[in-house]
PDB file of C-alpha atoms and ligand atoms in Angstrom:
ATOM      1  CA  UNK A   1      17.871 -25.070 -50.564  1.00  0.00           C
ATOM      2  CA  UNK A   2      16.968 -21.761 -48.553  1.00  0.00           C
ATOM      3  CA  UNK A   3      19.348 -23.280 -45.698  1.00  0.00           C
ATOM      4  CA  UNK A   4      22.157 -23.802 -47.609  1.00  0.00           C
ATOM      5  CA  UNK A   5      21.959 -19.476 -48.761  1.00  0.00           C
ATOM      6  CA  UNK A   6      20.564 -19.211 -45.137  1.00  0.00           C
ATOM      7  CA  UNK A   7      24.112 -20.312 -43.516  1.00  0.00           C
ATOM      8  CA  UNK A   8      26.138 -18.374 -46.584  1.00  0.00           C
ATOM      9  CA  UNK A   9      24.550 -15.861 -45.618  1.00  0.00           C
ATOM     10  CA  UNK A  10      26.744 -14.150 -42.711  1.00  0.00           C
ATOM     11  CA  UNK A  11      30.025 -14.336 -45.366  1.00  0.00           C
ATOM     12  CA  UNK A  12      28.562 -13.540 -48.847  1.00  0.00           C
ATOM     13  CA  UNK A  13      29.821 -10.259 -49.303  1.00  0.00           C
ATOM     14  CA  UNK A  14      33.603 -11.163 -47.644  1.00  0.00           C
ATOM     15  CA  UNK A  15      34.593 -12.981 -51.143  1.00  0.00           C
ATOM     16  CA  UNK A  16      36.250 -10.735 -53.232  1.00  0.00           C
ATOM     17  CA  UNK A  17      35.217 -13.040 -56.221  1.00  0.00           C
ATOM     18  CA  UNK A  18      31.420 -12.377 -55.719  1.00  0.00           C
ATOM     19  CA  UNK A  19      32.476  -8.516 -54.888  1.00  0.00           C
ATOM     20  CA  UNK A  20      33.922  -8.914 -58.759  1.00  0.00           C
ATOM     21  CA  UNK A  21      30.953 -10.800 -60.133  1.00  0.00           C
ATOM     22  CA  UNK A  22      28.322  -7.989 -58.922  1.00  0.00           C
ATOM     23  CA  UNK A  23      30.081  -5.301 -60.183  1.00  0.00           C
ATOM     24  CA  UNK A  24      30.815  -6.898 -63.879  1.00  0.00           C
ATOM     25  CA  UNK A  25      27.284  -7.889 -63.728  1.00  0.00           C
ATOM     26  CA  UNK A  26      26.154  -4.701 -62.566  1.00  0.00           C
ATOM     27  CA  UNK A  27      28.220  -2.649 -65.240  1.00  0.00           C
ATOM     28  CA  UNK A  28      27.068  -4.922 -68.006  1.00  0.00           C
ATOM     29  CA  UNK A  29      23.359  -4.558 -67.230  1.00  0.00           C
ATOM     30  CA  UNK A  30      24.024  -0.846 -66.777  1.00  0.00           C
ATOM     31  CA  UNK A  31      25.880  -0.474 -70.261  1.00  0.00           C
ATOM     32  CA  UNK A  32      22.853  -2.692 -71.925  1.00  0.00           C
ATOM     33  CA  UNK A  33      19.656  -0.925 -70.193  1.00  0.00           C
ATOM     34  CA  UNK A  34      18.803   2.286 -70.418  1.00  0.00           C
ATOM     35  CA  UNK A  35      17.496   3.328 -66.615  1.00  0.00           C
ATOM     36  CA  UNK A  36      15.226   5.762 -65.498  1.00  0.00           C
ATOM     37  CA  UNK A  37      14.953   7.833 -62.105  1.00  0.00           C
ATOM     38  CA  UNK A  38      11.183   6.993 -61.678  1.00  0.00           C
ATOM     39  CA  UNK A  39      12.002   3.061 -62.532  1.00  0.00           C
ATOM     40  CA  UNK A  40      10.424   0.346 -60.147  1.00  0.00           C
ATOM     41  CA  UNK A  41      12.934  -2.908 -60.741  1.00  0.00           C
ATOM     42  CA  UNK A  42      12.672  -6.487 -58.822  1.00  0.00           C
ATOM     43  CA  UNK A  43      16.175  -8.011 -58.500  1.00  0.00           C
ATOM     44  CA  UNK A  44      15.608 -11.788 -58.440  1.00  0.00           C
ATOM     45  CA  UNK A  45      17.503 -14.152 -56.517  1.00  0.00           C
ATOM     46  CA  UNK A  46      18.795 -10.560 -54.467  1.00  0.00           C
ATOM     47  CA  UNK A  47      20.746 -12.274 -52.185  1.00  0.00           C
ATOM     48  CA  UNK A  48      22.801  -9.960 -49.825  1.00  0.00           C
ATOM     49  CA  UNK A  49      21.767  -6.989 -52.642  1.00  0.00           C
ATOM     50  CA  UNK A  50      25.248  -7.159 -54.493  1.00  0.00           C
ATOM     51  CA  UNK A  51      23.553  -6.096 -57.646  1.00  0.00           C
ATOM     52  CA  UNK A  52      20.533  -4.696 -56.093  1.00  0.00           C
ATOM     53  CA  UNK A  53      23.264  -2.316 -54.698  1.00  0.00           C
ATOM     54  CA  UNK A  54      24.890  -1.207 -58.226  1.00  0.00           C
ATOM     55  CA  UNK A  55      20.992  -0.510 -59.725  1.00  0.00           C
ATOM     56  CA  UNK A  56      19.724   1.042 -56.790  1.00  0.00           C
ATOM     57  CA  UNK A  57      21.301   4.755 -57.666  1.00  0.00           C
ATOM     58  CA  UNK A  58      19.497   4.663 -61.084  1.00  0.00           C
ATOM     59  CA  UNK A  59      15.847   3.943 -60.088  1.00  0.00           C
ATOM     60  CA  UNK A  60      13.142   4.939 -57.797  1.00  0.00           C
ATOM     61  CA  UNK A  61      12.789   1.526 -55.375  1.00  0.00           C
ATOM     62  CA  UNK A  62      14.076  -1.952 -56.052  1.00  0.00           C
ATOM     63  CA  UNK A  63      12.242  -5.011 -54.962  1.00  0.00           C
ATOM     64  CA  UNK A  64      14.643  -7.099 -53.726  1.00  0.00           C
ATOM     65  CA  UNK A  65      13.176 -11.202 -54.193  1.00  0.00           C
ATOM     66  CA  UNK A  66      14.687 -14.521 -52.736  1.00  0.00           C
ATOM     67  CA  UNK A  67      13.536 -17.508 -50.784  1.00  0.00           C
ATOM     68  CA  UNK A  68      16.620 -16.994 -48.156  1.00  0.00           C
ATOM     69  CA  UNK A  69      15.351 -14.984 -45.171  1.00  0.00           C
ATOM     70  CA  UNK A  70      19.519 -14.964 -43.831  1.00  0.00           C
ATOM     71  CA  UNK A  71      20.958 -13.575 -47.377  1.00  0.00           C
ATOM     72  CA  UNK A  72      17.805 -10.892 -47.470  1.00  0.00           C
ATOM     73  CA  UNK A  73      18.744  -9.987 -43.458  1.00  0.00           C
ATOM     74  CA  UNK A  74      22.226  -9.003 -44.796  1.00  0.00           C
ATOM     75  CA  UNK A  75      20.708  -7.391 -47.520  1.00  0.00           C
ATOM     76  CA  UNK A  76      18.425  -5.149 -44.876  1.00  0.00           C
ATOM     77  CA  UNK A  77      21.274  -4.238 -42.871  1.00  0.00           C
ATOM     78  CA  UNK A  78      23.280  -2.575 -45.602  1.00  0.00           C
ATOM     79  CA  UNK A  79      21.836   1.059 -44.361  1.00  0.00           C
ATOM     80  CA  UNK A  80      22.297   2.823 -48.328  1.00  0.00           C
ATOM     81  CA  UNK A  81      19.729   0.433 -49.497  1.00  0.00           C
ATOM     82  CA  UNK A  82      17.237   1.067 -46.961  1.00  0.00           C
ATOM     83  CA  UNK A  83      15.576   3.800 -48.196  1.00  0.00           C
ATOM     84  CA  UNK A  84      15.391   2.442 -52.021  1.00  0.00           C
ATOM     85  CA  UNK A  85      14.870  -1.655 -51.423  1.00  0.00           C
ATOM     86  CA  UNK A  86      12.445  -3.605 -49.937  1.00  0.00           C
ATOM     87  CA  UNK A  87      12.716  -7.237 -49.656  1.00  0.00           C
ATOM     88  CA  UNK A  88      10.116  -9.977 -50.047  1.00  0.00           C
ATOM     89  CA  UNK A  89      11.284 -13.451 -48.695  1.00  0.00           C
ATOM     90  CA  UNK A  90       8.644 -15.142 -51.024  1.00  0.00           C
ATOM     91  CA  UNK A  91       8.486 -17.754 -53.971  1.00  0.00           C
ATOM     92  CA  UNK A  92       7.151 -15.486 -56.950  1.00  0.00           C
ATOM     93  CA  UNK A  93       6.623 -19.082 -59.205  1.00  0.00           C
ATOM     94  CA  UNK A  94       4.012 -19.982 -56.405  1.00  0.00           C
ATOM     95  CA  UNK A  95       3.273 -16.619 -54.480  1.00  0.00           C
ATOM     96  CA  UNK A  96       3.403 -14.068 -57.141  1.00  0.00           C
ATOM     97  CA  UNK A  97       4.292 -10.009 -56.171  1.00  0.00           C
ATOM     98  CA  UNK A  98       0.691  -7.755 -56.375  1.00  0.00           C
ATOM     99  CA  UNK A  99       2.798  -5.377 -58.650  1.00  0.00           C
ATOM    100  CA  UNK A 100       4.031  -5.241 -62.053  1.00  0.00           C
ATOM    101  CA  UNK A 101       7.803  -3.617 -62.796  1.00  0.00           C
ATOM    102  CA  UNK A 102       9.659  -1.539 -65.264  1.00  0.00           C
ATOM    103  CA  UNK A 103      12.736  -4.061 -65.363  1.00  0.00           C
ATOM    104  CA  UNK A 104      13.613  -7.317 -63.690  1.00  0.00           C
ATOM    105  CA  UNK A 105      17.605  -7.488 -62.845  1.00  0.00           C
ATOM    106  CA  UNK A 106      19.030 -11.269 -61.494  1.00  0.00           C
ATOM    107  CA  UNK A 107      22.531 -12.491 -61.186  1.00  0.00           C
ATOM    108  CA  UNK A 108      23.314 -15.814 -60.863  1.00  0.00           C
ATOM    109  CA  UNK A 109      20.143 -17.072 -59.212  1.00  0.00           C
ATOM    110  CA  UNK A 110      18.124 -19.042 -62.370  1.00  0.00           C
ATOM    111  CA  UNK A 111      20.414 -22.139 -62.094  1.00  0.00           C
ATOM    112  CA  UNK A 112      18.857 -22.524 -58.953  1.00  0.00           C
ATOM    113  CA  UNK A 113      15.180 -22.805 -60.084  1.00  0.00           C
ATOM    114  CA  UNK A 114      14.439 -26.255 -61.522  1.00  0.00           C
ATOM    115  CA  UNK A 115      11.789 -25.104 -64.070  1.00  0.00           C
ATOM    116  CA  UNK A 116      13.197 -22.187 -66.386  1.00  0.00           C
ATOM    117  CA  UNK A 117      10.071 -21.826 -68.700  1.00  0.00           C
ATOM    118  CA  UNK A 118       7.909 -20.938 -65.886  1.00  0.00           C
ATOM    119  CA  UNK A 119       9.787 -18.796 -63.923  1.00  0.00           C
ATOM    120  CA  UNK A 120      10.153 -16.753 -67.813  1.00  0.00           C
ATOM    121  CA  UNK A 121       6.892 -16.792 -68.003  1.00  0.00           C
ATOM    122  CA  UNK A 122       6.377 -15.999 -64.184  1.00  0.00           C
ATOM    123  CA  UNK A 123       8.722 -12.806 -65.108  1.00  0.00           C
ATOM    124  CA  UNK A 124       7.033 -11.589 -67.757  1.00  0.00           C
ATOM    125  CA  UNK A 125       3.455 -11.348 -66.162  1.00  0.00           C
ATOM    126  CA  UNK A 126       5.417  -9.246 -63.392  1.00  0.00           C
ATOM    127  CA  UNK A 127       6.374  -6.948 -65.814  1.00  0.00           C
ATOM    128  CA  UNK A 128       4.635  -3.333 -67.310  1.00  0.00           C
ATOM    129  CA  UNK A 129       4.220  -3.701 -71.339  1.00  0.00           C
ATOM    130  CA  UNK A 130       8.174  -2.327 -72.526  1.00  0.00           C
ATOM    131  CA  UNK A 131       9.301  -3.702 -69.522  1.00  0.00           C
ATOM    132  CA  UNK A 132      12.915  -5.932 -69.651  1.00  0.00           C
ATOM    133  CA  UNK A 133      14.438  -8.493 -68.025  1.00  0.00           C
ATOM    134  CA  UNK A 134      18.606  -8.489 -67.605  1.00  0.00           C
ATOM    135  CA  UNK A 135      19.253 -12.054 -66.484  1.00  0.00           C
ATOM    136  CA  UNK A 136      22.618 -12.742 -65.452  1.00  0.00           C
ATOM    137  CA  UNK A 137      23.532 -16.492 -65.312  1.00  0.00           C
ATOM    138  CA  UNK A 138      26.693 -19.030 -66.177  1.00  0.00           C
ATOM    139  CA  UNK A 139      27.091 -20.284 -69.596  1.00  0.00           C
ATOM    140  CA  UNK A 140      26.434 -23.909 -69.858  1.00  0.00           C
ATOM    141  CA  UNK A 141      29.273 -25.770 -67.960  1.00  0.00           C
ATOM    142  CA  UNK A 142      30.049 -29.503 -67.182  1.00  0.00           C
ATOM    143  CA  UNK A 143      29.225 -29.242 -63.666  1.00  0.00           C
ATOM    144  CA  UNK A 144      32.350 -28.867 -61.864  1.00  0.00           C
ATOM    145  CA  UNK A 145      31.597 -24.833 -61.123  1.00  0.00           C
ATOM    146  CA  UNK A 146      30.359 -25.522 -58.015  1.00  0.00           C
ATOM    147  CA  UNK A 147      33.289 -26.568 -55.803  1.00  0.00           C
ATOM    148  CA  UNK A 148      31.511 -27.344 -53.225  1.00  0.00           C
ATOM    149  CA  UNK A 149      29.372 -29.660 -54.570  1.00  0.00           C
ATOM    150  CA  UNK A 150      25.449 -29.435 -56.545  1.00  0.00           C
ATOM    151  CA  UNK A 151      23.192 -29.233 -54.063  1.00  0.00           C
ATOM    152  CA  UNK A 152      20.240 -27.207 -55.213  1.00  0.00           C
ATOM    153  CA  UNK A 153      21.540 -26.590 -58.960  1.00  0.00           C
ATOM    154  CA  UNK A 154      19.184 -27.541 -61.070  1.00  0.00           C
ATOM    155  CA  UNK A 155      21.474 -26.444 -64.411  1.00  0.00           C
ATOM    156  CA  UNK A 156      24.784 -26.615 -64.891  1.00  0.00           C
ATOM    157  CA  UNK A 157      24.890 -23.308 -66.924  1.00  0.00           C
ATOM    158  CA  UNK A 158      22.863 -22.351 -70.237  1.00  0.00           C
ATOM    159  CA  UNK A 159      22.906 -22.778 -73.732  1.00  0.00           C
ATOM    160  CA  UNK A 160      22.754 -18.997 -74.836  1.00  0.00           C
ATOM    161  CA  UNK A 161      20.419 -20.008 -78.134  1.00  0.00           C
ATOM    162  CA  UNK A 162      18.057 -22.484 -76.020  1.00  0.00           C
ATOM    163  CA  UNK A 163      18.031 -19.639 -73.235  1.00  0.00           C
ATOM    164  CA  UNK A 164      16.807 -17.414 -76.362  1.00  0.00           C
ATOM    165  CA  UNK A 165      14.111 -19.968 -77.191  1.00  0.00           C
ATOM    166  CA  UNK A 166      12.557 -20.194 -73.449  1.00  0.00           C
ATOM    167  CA  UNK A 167      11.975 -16.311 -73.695  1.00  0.00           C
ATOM    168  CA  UNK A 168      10.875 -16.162 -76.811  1.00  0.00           C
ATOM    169  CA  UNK A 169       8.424 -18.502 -75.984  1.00  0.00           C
ATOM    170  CA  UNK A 170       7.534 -16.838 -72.410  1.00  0.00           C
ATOM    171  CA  UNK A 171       6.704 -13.771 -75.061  1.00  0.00           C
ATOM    172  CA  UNK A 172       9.906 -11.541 -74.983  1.00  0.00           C
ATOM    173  CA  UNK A 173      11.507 -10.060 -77.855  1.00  0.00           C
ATOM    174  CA  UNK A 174      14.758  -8.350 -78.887  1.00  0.00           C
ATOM    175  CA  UNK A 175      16.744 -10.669 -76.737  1.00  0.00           C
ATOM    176  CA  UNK A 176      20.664  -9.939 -76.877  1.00  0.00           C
ATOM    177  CA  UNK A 177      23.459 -11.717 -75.174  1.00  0.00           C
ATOM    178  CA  UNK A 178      26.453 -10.451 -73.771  1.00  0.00           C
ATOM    179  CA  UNK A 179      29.747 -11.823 -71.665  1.00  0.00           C
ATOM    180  CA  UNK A 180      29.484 -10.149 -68.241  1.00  0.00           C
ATOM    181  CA  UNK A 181      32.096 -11.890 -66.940  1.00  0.00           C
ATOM    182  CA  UNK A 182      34.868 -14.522 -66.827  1.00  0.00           C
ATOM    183  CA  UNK A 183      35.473 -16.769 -63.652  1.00  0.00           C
ATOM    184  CA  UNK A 184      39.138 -18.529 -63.930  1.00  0.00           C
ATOM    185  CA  UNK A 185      39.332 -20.978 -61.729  1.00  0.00           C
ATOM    186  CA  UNK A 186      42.932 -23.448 -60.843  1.00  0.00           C
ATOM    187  CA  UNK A 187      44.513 -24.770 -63.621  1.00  0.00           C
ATOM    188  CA  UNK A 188      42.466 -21.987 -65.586  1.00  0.00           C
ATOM    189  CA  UNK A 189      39.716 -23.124 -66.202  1.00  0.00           C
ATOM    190  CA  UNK A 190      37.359 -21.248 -67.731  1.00  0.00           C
ATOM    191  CA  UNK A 191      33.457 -20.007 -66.867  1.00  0.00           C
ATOM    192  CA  UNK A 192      31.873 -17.539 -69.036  1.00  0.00           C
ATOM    193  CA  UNK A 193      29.050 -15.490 -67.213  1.00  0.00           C
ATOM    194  CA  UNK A 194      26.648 -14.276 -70.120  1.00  0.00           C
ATOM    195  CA  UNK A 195      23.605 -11.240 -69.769  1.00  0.00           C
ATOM    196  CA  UNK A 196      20.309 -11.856 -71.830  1.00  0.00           C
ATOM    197  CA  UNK A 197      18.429  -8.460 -71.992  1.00  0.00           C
ATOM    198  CA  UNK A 198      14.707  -8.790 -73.757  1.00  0.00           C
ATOM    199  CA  UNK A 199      11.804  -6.728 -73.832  1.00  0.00           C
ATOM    200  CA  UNK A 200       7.950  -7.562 -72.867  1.00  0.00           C
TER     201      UNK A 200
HETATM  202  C1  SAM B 301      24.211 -17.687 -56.132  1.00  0.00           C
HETATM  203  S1  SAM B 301      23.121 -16.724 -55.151  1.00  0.00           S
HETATM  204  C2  SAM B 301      23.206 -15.137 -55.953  1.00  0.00           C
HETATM  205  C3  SAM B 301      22.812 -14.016 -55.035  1.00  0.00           C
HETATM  206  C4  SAM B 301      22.988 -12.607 -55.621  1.00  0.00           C
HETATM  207  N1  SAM B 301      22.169 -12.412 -56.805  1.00  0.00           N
HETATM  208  C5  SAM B 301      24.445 -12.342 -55.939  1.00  0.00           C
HETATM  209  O1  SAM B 301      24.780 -12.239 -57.132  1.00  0.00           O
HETATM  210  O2  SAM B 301      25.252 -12.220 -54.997  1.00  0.00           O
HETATM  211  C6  SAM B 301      21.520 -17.338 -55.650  1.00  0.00           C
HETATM  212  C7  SAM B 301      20.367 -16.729 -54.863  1.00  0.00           C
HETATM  213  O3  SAM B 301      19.137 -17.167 -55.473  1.00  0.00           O
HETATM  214  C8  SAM B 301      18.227 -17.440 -54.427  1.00  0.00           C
HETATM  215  N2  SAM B 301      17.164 -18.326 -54.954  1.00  0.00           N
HETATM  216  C9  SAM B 301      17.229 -19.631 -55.278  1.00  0.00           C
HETATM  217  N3  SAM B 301      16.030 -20.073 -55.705  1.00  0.00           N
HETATM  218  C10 SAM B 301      15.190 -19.018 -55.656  1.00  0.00           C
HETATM  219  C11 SAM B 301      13.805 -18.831 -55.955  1.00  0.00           C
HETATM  220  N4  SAM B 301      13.030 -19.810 -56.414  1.00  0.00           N
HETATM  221  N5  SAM B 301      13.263 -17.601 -55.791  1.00  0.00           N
HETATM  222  C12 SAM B 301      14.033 -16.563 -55.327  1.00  0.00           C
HETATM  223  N6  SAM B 301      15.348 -16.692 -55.010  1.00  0.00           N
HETATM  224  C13 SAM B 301      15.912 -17.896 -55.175  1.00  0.00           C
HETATM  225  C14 SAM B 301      19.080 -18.050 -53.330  1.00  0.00           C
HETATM  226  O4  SAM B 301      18.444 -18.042 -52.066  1.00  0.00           O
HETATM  227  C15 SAM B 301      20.318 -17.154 -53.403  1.00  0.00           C
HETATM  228  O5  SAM B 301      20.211 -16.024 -52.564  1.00  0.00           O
END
């Protein structure tokens, strides 16, 4: 799946729609979480550092995760996130990071990891106790998002209440939903892009 991100990589940031997406996302998880200068936050599935870019003024250092080496290269060239983000081209379900965080941020990255309950679980041992997690993800859909095809989706959206469940059981609390955004797609079609924020 890596090589599929890998080859996106060089032309992520030239759609305007994923330009839109990050900042939505980026507002929403800055209206719903209360940031802090000295903050240490790992953006998950941090891609070319869309969101990483829209956090990265609040906090002290991001830690920018994903298994694409090509989308975290575009990410390290952006020079005004060198100084706060460093990237780690790593698996965290199987190669966890030797530090635990304030907040974990993601956008759009969990449909792409087949087992949800662990990688909860896998966030919430990365996290400080009163640490949160503002996960960013499509509503459950019928699997026609994905124009060009499924490869490497594992779910075709969420079900907000089972989504509340799988924390709850990974251990978080005060989970809250939120629309982030809207993607309308030909003939109008409709995807709602929800944020759960929880607390360890
Ligand atoms: C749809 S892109 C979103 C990228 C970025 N968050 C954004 O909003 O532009 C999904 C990202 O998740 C990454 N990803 C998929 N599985 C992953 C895993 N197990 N661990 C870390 N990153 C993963 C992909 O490589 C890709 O960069």
């Amino acid at each position: 799946m890596s090589e599929r991100f890998d080859k996106a990589a060089k032309d992520w940031d030239k759609s305007d729609k994923r330009r839109q997406l990050s900042e939505n996302i980026g507002n929403a998880i800055l209206e719903n979480v209360q940031f802090e200068p000295r903050m240490r936050v790992m953006d998950f599935g941090a891609g070319t550092g869309l969101l990483s870019g829209h956090i990265a003024p609040k906090v002290a250092t991001i830690a920018a995760v994903d298994i694409s080496q090509g989308m975290l290269d575009e990410l390290g060239a952006k020079k005004e996130l060198q100084h706060k983000v460093l990237t780690y081209c790593r698996n965290i379900l199987h190669d966890p990071l030797e530090e635990e965080f304030d907040g974990i941020v993601s956008a759009m990255a969990l449909h792409h990891v087949e087992d949800t309950d662990e990688i909860l679980k896998v966030f919430y041992d990365h996290l400080k106790p009163g640490g949160f997690v503002a996960l960013a993800d499509l509503d459950k859909e019928d699997g026609t998002f994905h124009s060009h095809g499924n490869e490497g989706v594992y779910h075709f959206g969420f079900d907000r209440e089972r989504f509340r469940a799988k924390l709850e059981a990974a251990g978080f609390t005060s989970v809250r939903f939120t629309t982030a955004h809207t993607f309308v797609k030909e003939g109008g079609r409709t995807y709602p892009v929800f944020l759960a924020t929880a607390s360890k």
